[in-house]
Short mmCIF file of C-alpha atoms in Angstrom, two decimals:
data_model
loop_
_atom_site.label_atom_id
_atom_site.label_comp_id
_atom_site.label_asym_id
_atom_site.label_seq_id
_atom_site.Cartn_x
_atom_site.Cartn_y
_atom_site.Cartn_z
CA MET A 1246 -0.12 0.08 0.20
CA ARG A 1247 2.72 2.33 0.82
CA CYS A 1248 4.59 2.15 -2.47
CA CYS A 1249 1.12 2.73 -4.42
CA LEU A 1250 0.47 5.68 -2.27
CA LEU A 1251 3.89 7.28 -2.75
CA HIS A 1252 4.74 6.29 -6.30
CA HIS A 1253 3.13 9.19 -8.07
CA ILE A 1254 3.37 12.02 -5.39
CA ASN A 1255 3.60 15.50 -6.40
CA LYS A 1256 7.19 17.41 -6.07
CA PRO A 1257 7.20 19.05 -2.74
CA HIS A 1258 7.17 22.88 -3.15
CA SER A 1259 7.79 23.88 0.62
CA TYR A 1260 10.34 22.49 3.32
CA TYR A 1261 10.49 23.06 7.00
CA ILE A 1262 13.71 21.97 8.91
CA ILE A 1263 13.82 21.01 12.61
CA THR A 1264 17.50 21.30 13.92
CA LEU A 1265 18.77 19.45 17.10
CA GLY A 1266 22.23 19.83 18.56
CA CYS A 1267 25.20 21.68 18.02
CA GLN A 1268 26.23 24.75 15.95
CA ILE A 1269 27.45 22.21 13.24
CA ASN A 1270 24.13 20.95 12.95
CA ASP A 1271 22.77 24.42 12.65
CA HIS A 1272 25.19 24.94 9.71
CA ASP A 1273 24.24 21.56 8.25
CA SER A 1274 20.72 22.78 8.11
CA GLU A 1275 21.68 25.79 6.39
CA LEU A 1276 23.40 23.57 3.75
CA LEU A 1277 20.24 21.39 3.44
CA ALA A 1278 18.19 24.59 3.07
CA GLY A 1279 20.54 25.81 0.44
CA GLN A 1280 20.17 22.72 -1.76
CA LEU A 1281 16.33 22.98 -1.48
CA LYS A 1282 16.13 26.58 -2.37
CA GLU A 1283 18.33 25.81 -5.47
CA GLU A 1284 15.79 23.17 -6.69
CA GLY A 1285 12.95 25.84 -6.58
CA LEU A 1286 11.56 24.91 -3.10
CA PHE A 1287 10.93 27.52 -0.35
CA PRO A 1288 10.74 27.51 3.42
CA ALA A 1289 7.35 27.05 5.01
CA PRO A 1290 6.41 29.27 8.07
CA CYS A 1291 5.43 25.99 10.02
CA ILE A 1292 5.15 22.14 10.11
CA ASP A 1293 1.75 22.37 9.31
CA THR A 1294 2.15 24.13 5.75
CA ALA A 1295 5.31 22.09 4.87
CA ASP A 1296 5.31 19.59 1.82
CA LEU A 1297 8.78 18.42 3.12
CA LEU A 1298 10.02 18.04 6.94
CA ILE A 1299 13.49 17.23 7.53
CA ILE A 1300 14.76 16.47 11.34
CA ASN A 1301 18.42 17.03 11.55
CA THR A 1302 19.26 14.83 14.78
CA CYS A 1303 21.98 14.90 17.50
CA ALA A 1304 23.58 11.75 19.19
CA VAL A 1305 25.90 13.52 21.66
CA ARG A 1306 23.43 12.43 24.61
CA LYS A 1307 20.16 10.35 25.02
CA LYS A 1308 17.73 13.37 25.45
CA PRO A 1309 17.80 14.33 22.02
CA GLU A 1310 17.60 10.80 20.75
CA ASP A 1311 14.44 10.47 22.85
CA LYS A 1312 13.14 13.71 21.59
CA VAL A 1313 13.34 12.38 17.92
CA SER A 1314 11.29 9.21 18.83
CA THR A 1315 8.50 11.13 20.63
CA LEU A 1316 8.48 13.78 17.50
CA LEU A 1317 8.12 10.95 14.97
CA GLY A 1318 5.42 9.57 16.73
CA GLU A 1319 3.63 12.67 16.96
CA LEU A 1320 3.99 13.30 13.16
CA ILE A 1321 1.99 10.23 12.14
CA PRO A 1322 -1.30 12.17 11.83
CA TRP A 1323 0.63 14.84 9.98
CA LYS A 1324 1.62 12.30 7.38
CA LYS A 1325 -1.73 10.57 7.38
CA GLU A 1326 -3.34 13.78 6.67
CA ARG A 1327 -1.37 14.06 3.43
CA PRO A 1328 0.29 11.04 2.23
CA ASP A 1329 2.33 13.03 -0.47
CA ARG A 1330 4.17 14.84 2.05
CA MET A 1331 7.75 13.75 2.62
CA LEU A 1332 9.43 13.02 5.97
CA ALA A 1333 13.40 12.87 6.24
CA VAL A 1334 15.42 12.05 9.18
CA GLY A 1335 19.27 12.71 9.16
CA GLY A 1336 22.33 13.92 11.12
CA CYS A 1337 24.37 12.23 13.79
CA MET A 1338 21.77 9.79 15.12
CA VAL A 1339 20.97 8.40 11.72
CA GLN A 1340 24.65 8.13 10.79
CA GLN A 1341 24.65 5.09 13.19
CA ARG A 1342 23.22 2.49 10.63
CA ASP A 1343 21.86 0.30 13.41
CA VAL A 1344 19.68 3.32 14.70
CA ALA A 1345 18.71 4.10 11.25
CA ASP A 1346 17.49 0.61 10.63
CA ARG A 1347 15.61 0.71 14.00
CA LEU A 1348 13.92 3.85 13.05
CA ALA A 1349 12.81 2.52 9.75
CA ARG A 1350 11.30 -0.48 11.46
CA LYS A 1351 9.42 1.53 13.99
CA PHE A 1352 8.31 4.39 11.85
CA LYS A 1353 6.84 3.35 8.65
CA HIS A 1354 5.97 6.98 7.83
CA VAL A 1355 9.43 8.06 7.32
CA ASP A 1356 10.49 8.54 3.70
CA ILE A 1357 14.31 9.19 3.99
CA LEU A 1358 17.11 8.35 6.62
CA PHE A 1359 20.40 9.82 5.68
CA GLY A 1360 23.64 10.23 7.74
CA THR A 1361 25.98 13.24 8.09
CA HIS A 1362 28.26 12.06 5.31
CA VAL A 1363 25.66 12.05 2.46
CA LEU A 1364 24.23 15.56 3.31
CA PRO A 1365 25.70 17.01 0.04
CA HIS A 1366 23.50 14.56 -1.94
CA PHE A 1367 20.17 15.03 -0.02
CA THR A 1368 18.24 16.32 -3.17
CA ARG A 1369 19.15 13.13 -4.94
CA LEU A 1370 17.97 11.08 -1.96
CA LEU A 1371 14.74 13.14 -2.13
CA GLU A 1372 14.14 12.24 -5.88
CA MET A 1373 14.89 8.63 -5.39
CA ALA A 1374 12.32 8.39 -2.51
CA ARG A 1375 9.68 10.31 -4.58
CA ASN A 1376 10.09 8.19 -7.65
CA THR A 1377 10.19 4.80 -6.00
CA GLY A 1378 7.75 5.15 -3.36
CA LYS A 1379 10.26 3.32 -1.18
CA ILE A 1380 12.04 4.51 1.99
CA VAL A 1381 15.61 5.50 1.18
CA ILE A 1382 18.34 4.68 3.77
CA GLU A 1383 21.95 5.91 3.15
CA THR A 1384 24.64 6.22 5.90
CA GLY A 1385 27.62 5.41 3.64
CA GLU A 1386 30.72 7.84 3.07
CA VAL A 1387 29.53 8.66 -0.54
CA ASP A 1388 31.28 12.14 -0.83
CA LEU A 1389 32.53 13.99 2.15
CA ASP A 1390 33.59 17.26 0.16
CA ARG A 1391 31.04 19.92 0.94
CA GLU A 1392 32.94 22.71 -1.09
CA GLY A 1393 30.70 24.70 -3.39
CA LEU A 1394 27.33 23.69 -1.79
CA PRO A 1395 24.78 26.32 -1.71
CA VAL A 1396 24.03 27.92 1.68
CA SER A 1397 20.97 29.41 2.95
CA ARG A 1398 22.00 31.36 6.14
CA LYS A 1399 19.51 32.15 8.90
CA ASN A 1400 21.06 35.16 9.85
CA ARG A 1401 22.15 38.35 7.68
CA PHE A 1402 24.99 39.43 9.96
CA GLN A 1403 26.32 36.38 11.82
CA ALA A 1404 27.69 33.23 9.84
CA TRP A 1405 28.81 29.77 10.76
CA VAL A 1406 32.01 28.98 8.78
CA PRO A 1407 33.26 25.51 9.27
CA VAL A 1408 37.17 25.07 9.13
CA ILE A 1409 37.53 21.23 10.16
CA TYR A 1410 35.17 18.11 9.92
CA GLY A 1411 35.38 15.14 12.17
CA CYS A 1412 37.49 14.29 15.21
CA ASN A 1413 40.45 12.19 16.07
CA ASN A 1414 40.40 12.42 19.74
CA PHE A 1415 38.00 9.15 20.77
CA CYS A 1416 37.15 10.44 24.18
CA SER A 1417 35.83 7.34 25.93
CA TYR A 1418 32.25 8.71 26.31
CA CYS A 1419 31.89 10.40 22.85
CA ILE A 1420 30.10 8.88 19.88
CA VAL A 1421 31.14 12.14 17.66
CA PRO A 1422 34.33 10.46 15.95
CA HIS A 1423 32.07 7.57 14.80
CA VAL A 1424 29.29 9.61 13.32
CA ARG A 1425 31.33 12.52 11.83
CA GLY A 1426 34.53 10.67 10.88
CA ARG A 1427 38.07 11.44 11.09
CA GLU A 1428 39.51 15.10 10.94
CA ARG A 1429 39.45 16.80 7.64
CA SER A 1430 40.64 20.28 7.32
CA ARG A 1431 39.33 22.71 4.47
CA PRO A 1432 42.35 24.42 2.68
CA LEU A 1433 43.32 27.82 4.17
CA HIS A 1434 42.49 29.86 1.09
CA GLN A 1435 38.99 28.40 0.67
CA ILE A 1436 38.07 29.68 4.40
CA VAL A 1437 39.66 32.90 3.97
CA ASN A 1438 38.01 33.40 0.66
CA GLU A 1439 34.62 32.61 2.25
CA VAL A 1440 35.00 34.79 5.05
CA LYS A 1441 36.20 37.76 2.90
CA GLU A 1442 32.91 37.03 0.97
CA LEU A 1443 30.95 37.18 3.93
CA GLY A 1444 32.45 40.49 4.87
CA GLN A 1445 31.86 41.88 1.66
CA SER A 1446 28.09 40.79 1.89
CA GLY A 1447 27.79 42.68 5.04
CA TYR A 1448 28.31 39.97 7.69
CA ARG A 1449 29.84 41.43 10.87
CA GLU A 1450 30.67 38.37 12.80
CA VAL A 1451 31.84 34.84 11.95
CA THR A 1452 31.99 31.68 14.04
CA LEU A 1453 34.65 29.04 12.99
CA LEU A 1454 33.13 25.70 13.44
CA GLY A 1455 34.75 22.37 14.26
CA GLN A 1456 34.64 19.35 16.78
CA ASN A 1457 37.95 20.45 17.59
CA VAL A 1458 39.10 23.57 15.63
CA ASN A 1459 42.45 23.67 17.39
CA ALA A 1460 43.38 20.63 15.42
CA TYR A 1461 42.88 22.52 12.17
CA GLY A 1462 45.65 21.92 9.65
CA LYS A 1463 47.31 18.97 11.05
CA ASP A 1464 45.89 16.69 8.35
CA LEU A 1465 47.05 19.33 5.56
CA ALA A 1466 50.25 19.50 3.64
CA GLY A 1467 52.37 22.29 4.63
CA GLU A 1468 52.50 24.36 7.72
CA ASN A 1469 49.25 25.95 8.08
CA ARG A 1470 47.64 25.61 11.52
CA PHE A 1471 44.86 27.20 13.45
CA HIS A 1472 46.88 30.24 14.73
CA GLN A 1473 47.82 30.89 11.22
CA LEU A 1474 44.18 30.66 9.98
CA LEU A 1475 43.24 33.09 12.79
CA ASP A 1476 45.99 35.46 11.84
CA GLU A 1477 44.91 35.55 8.45
CA LEU A 1478 41.14 36.02 9.13
CA SER A 1479 41.95 38.58 11.36
CA LYS A 1480 43.08 40.73 8.52
CA VAL A 1481 39.75 40.66 6.97
CA PRO A 1482 38.70 44.49 7.45
CA GLU A 1483 34.77 43.99 7.06
CA ILE A 1484 34.59 41.41 9.77
CA SER A 1485 34.38 42.85 13.23
CA ARG A 1486 34.22 39.94 15.25
CA ILE A 1487 35.78 36.27 15.01
CA ARG A 1488 34.78 33.53 17.15
CA TYR A 1489 35.40 29.76 17.08
CA MET A 1490 34.33 26.41 18.76
CA THR A 1491 34.89 24.06 19.98
CA SER A 1492 38.34 24.12 21.57
CA HIS A 1493 40.26 20.91 22.80
CA PRO A 1494 42.33 22.07 25.86
CA ARG A 1495 45.09 19.67 24.86
CA ASP A 1496 45.51 21.08 21.58
CA PHE A 1497 45.29 24.91 22.66
CA GLU A 1498 48.78 26.25 21.97
CA GLU A 1499 50.26 29.52 23.25
CA ARG A 1500 50.80 30.75 19.73
CA ILE A 1501 47.00 30.63 19.42
CA ILE A 1502 46.56 32.97 22.52
CA ASP A 1503 49.39 35.05 21.21
CA VAL A 1504 47.61 35.77 18.03
CA ILE A 1505 44.04 36.46 19.76
CA ALA A 1506 45.72 38.97 22.06
CA ARG A 1507 47.22 40.95 19.22
CA SER A 1508 44.14 40.90 17.28
CA GLU A 1509 41.44 43.52 17.02
CA ASN A 1510 38.71 41.47 15.76
CA ILE A 1511 39.12 38.05 17.51
CA CYS A 1512 36.95 37.72 20.57
CA GLU A 1513 38.29 37.37 24.20
CA HIS A 1514 36.08 34.31 24.98
CA PHE A 1515 37.60 31.08 25.53
CA HIS A 1516 35.50 28.07 25.79
CA LEU A 1517 37.46 25.19 26.98
CA PRO A 1518 35.57 22.02 27.97
CA ILE A 1519 37.54 20.13 30.83
CA GLN A 1520 34.73 17.80 31.57
CA SER A 1521 36.15 16.78 35.17
CA GLY A 1522 38.54 18.20 37.72
CA SER A 1523 39.57 14.94 38.50
CA ASN A 1524 42.83 13.51 36.90
CA ARG A 1525 41.70 10.04 37.67
CA ILE A 1526 38.38 10.59 35.64
CA LEU A 1527 40.22 12.52 32.90
CA LYS A 1528 42.33 9.56 32.19
CA LYS A 1529 39.30 7.32 32.01
CA MET A 1530 37.73 9.73 29.76
CA ASN A 1531 40.90 9.59 27.61
CA ARG A 1532 40.95 13.47 27.52
CA GLY A 1533 44.90 13.63 27.04
CA TYR A 1534 45.49 16.32 29.71
CA THR A 1535 45.76 16.79 33.25
CA ARG A 1536 44.17 19.09 35.94
CA GLU A 1537 47.59 20.74 36.45
CA TYR A 1538 47.97 21.34 32.56
CA TYR A 1539 44.29 22.94 32.30
CA ILE A 1540 45.18 25.36 35.10
CA ARG A 1541 48.28 26.33 33.55
CA LEU A 1542 46.51 26.83 30.26
CA VAL A 1543 43.93 29.13 31.96
CA GLU A 1544 46.84 31.15 33.65
CA THR A 1545 48.58 31.83 30.42
CA ILE A 1546 45.34 32.95 28.72
CA ARG A 1547 44.88 35.40 31.49
CA GLU A 1548 48.54 36.45 31.32
CA TYR A 1549 48.04 37.45 27.69
CA ILE A 1550 44.37 38.63 28.07
CA PRO A 1551 43.49 39.71 31.59
CA ASP A 1552 39.89 40.47 30.95
CA ALA A 1553 39.18 37.14 29.07
CA ALA A 1554 36.10 35.16 29.63
CA ILE A 1555 36.70 31.50 30.35
CA THR A 1556 33.69 29.06 29.91
CA THR A 1557 33.81 25.30 30.10
CA ASP A 1558 31.61 21.86 30.08
CA PHE A 1559 31.41 19.30 32.85
CA ILE A 1560 30.16 15.75 32.59
CA ILE A 1561 28.75 14.90 35.89
CA GLY A 1562 28.40 11.08 37.01
CA PHE A 1563 31.08 9.71 34.60
CA PRO A 1564 31.50 5.78 35.52
CA GLY A 1565 33.64 5.18 38.56
CA GLU A 1566 33.33 9.08 39.66
CA GLU A 1567 33.80 8.87 43.43
CA GLU A 1568 32.78 11.42 45.73
CA GLU A 1569 36.63 12.43 45.98
CA ASP A 1570 36.69 12.97 42.22
CA PHE A 1571 33.55 15.22 42.35
CA MET A 1572 35.03 17.24 45.25
CA GLU A 1573 38.10 17.94 42.87
CA THR A 1574 35.84 19.30 40.22
CA MET A 1575 33.98 21.61 42.96
CA ALA A 1576 37.68 22.85 44.01
CA LEU A 1577 38.66 23.49 40.34
CA ILE A 1578 35.37 25.51 40.06
CA GLU A 1579 36.65 27.61 42.97
CA GLU A 1580 40.20 27.91 41.82
CA ILE A 1581 39.39 28.86 38.01
CA ARG A 1582 36.34 30.96 38.69
CA PHE A 1583 34.68 30.26 35.36
CA ASP A 1584 32.59 32.96 33.76
CA ALA A 1585 29.98 30.33 32.95
CA ALA A 1586 29.96 26.38 33.02
CA PHE A 1587 27.36 24.00 30.84
CA SER A 1588 27.05 20.89 32.91
CA PHE A 1589 25.42 17.65 31.80
CA LEU A 1590 24.66 14.43 33.48
CA TYR A 1591 26.85 11.41 31.74
CA SER A 1592 24.48 9.77 28.91
CA GLU A 1593 25.71 6.32 27.98
CA ARG A 1594 26.37 6.13 24.16
CA ARG A 1595 26.37 2.61 22.74
CA GLY A 1596 29.77 1.68 21.01
CA THR A 1597 31.88 3.89 23.28
CA PRO A 1598 34.28 2.53 25.64
CA ALA A 1599 32.74 4.14 28.61
CA SER A 1600 29.40 2.44 27.92
CA LYS A 1601 31.22 -0.86 29.03
CA MET A 1602 32.76 0.48 32.18
CA LYS A 1603 31.81 -0.61 35.49
CA ASN A 1604 30.53 1.29 38.62
CA LYS A 1605 27.74 3.14 37.06
CA ILE A 1606 26.57 6.03 39.30
CA PRO A 1607 23.02 6.02 40.30
CA ARG A 1608 20.90 8.89 38.78
CA GLU A 1609 19.94 10.50 42.12
CA VAL A 1610 23.48 10.56 43.06
CA LYS A 1611 24.38 12.44 39.58
CA ARG A 1612 21.47 14.74 40.01
CA ALA A 1613 22.44 15.65 43.68
CA ARG A 1614 26.14 16.39 42.47
CA ILE A 1615 25.14 18.46 39.29
CA MET A 1616 22.63 20.63 41.36
CA ASP A 1617 25.64 21.37 44.02
CA LEU A 1618 28.00 22.13 41.19
CA ASN A 1619 25.28 24.47 39.30
CA ARG A 1620 24.76 26.53 42.50
CA LYS A 1621 28.49 26.97 43.10
CA GLN A 1622 29.01 28.05 39.55
CA GLN A 1623 26.04 30.41 39.48
CA GLU A 1624 27.30 32.10 42.69
CA ILE A 1625 30.69 32.74 40.92
CA GLY A 1626 29.07 33.62 37.60
CA LEU A 1627 27.02 36.29 39.17
CA GLN A 1628 30.05 37.85 41.31
CA ILE A 1629 32.09 37.96 38.03
CA ASN A 1630 29.37 39.51 36.32
CA SER A 1631 28.63 42.06 39.14
CA GLU A 1632 32.02 43.35 38.62
CA LEU A 1633 31.04 44.61 35.17
CA VAL A 1634 28.38 46.90 36.54
CA GLY A 1635 29.42 50.58 35.72
CA SER A 1636 31.81 49.71 32.79
CA VAL A 1637 31.06 50.10 28.92
CA ALA A 1638 30.94 47.06 26.98
CA GLU A 1639 30.97 46.79 23.02
CA VAL A 1640 27.58 44.79 21.95
CA LEU A 1641 26.63 43.45 18.69
CA VAL A 1642 22.87 43.73 18.60
CA GLU A 1643 21.18 40.63 17.76
CA GLY A 1644 17.53 41.64 17.66
CA VAL A 1645 14.47 41.73 20.12
CA SER A 1646 14.76 39.64 23.36
CA LYS A 1647 12.96 36.25 23.25
CA ASN A 1648 11.71 37.03 26.83
CA ASP A 1649 10.92 40.65 26.66
CA PRO A 1650 9.49 42.33 23.37
CA HIS A 1651 10.34 45.86 24.57
CA LYS A 1652 13.84 45.05 24.83
CA LEU A 1653 16.86 44.32 22.50
CA THR A 1654 19.42 41.63 23.09
CA GLY A 1655 23.30 41.33 22.17
CA ARG A 1656 26.33 40.01 23.12
CA THR A 1657 29.72 41.30 24.42
CA ARG A 1658 33.00 40.42 22.84
CA THR A 1659 33.36 37.89 25.91
CA ASN A 1660 29.98 36.47 24.75
CA LYS A 1661 27.78 37.96 27.82
CA LEU A 1662 24.33 38.31 26.93
CA VAL A 1663 23.08 41.98 27.49
CA HIS A 1664 19.47 43.24 27.55
CA PHE A 1665 18.62 46.90 26.82
CA LYS A 1666 16.10 49.30 25.53
CA GLY A 1667 16.60 50.47 22.07
CA ASN A 1668 15.27 50.71 18.33
CA PRO A 1669 15.05 47.41 16.59
CA ASP A 1670 16.84 49.18 13.58
CA MET A 1671 19.88 48.71 15.70
CA GLU A 1672 20.00 45.04 14.96
CA GLY A 1673 23.28 43.99 13.28
CA HIS A 1674 24.98 47.26 14.69
CA LEU A 1675 27.87 47.64 17.15
CA ILE A 1676 26.91 49.88 20.06
CA ASP A 1677 28.42 50.76 23.35
CA LEU A 1678 26.46 49.75 26.22
CA ARG A 1679 26.90 51.01 30.01
CA ILE A 1680 26.34 48.05 32.25
CA GLU A 1681 23.74 48.80 34.80
CA GLN A 1682 22.65 45.68 36.31
CA ALA A 1683 24.17 42.07 36.53
CA GLY A 1684 22.36 38.41 36.64
CA THR A 1685 23.65 35.03 36.65
CA TRP A 1686 23.32 34.73 32.94
CA HIS A 1687 22.71 38.24 31.52
CA LEU A 1688 23.56 41.90 31.98
CA SER A 1689 21.40 44.68 31.71
CA GLY A 1690 22.50 47.96 30.21
CA GLU A 1691 21.93 51.39 28.73
CA PRO A 1692 23.30 52.61 25.28
CA GLU A 1693 26.08 55.14 25.18
CA LYS A 1694 26.55 55.44 21.55
CA GLU A 1695 26.35 53.36 18.30
CA ARG A 1696 29.79 52.30 16.85
CA ILE A 1697 28.69 51.47 13.43
#
């Protein structure tokens, strides 16, 4: 019955993309949108009006995977209402072939299941599903080259720019190397040309993307490395701000810090995921550095750039994490004094070494620990933000606040969120704001003057 229903379906005219996960997934969705627009499709305002729905998935933690399963169940009436609609599920979750097969068995209304490696060929998969009326499953490494793909960017003044794909680190808890592949750096000249074109098109801020941007260039012939890439991009006059994510502490060399300190447009925000303050747990995680190394790295950053903002990630409740290990993490928070920290309960991922480790931590213990950690970090974050009251900060205006339509919101160079009253025409402009109030997660201020 399925084949008969779908064999002669109409070509979709509109699409809607749901994106889960990280900024790399956000950019992948921009590439999907670019391909679809080139084929004549236009973005739908909501799911209900879309002919084609794409769910771009994440596999880093269990929660996003559970969300996909729930969402697919909720979409059964959407598909039944109009069987000619197309439903595609892609991304990191689907790159795991066993997961793709399981989804195909459970959700018969899905038309396409595609992994991260075949994203450049999505329109071909769409045509195949449309013409055959059969489910299309593709997770192989057909062609990993993404150069020249059309991009439909969501933002008119901020842009994602990937510099390296994949990861070679194989942290014991992480599924990313298995779903994104090994490290593959883009040629330096292609990145520089893309950023120059963005600047000439009116973009003010670019964020360089990679699972580990610090590893950039290690797989390329010649001597180009991440510090050299940053140095070249800092010379693009139209770009006011350069950010990058994510950095692995092990590969963060002093010469990178030096370039940032000398540059006028590379932001002074360092996101350095440490994951744990215990050397024993760091070793089990296969992170490749020690607590002492990390502390020295932060000290070096603050020697070069005293006003730098340092943020991090923590995984709480990793297998074998004893109370002593957790207390070492708490002590590290006190010593480093992070501007902010993103903490997550350990989530088991099939196929990773950590999933086979013994001495799993009970959920109630993990939850108690993460609550203690968050309380301490929020206290420190508020103290750091309070020290900014009375100062003037450069802010890139991002638009109307999601929580208060009467205010605008923007970010400082150190990536702190600031709310203020202003004209919506300020969006995309740099302004000076005097900080008047401080909260744990944001600042409030009043405009001094518009920069540009």
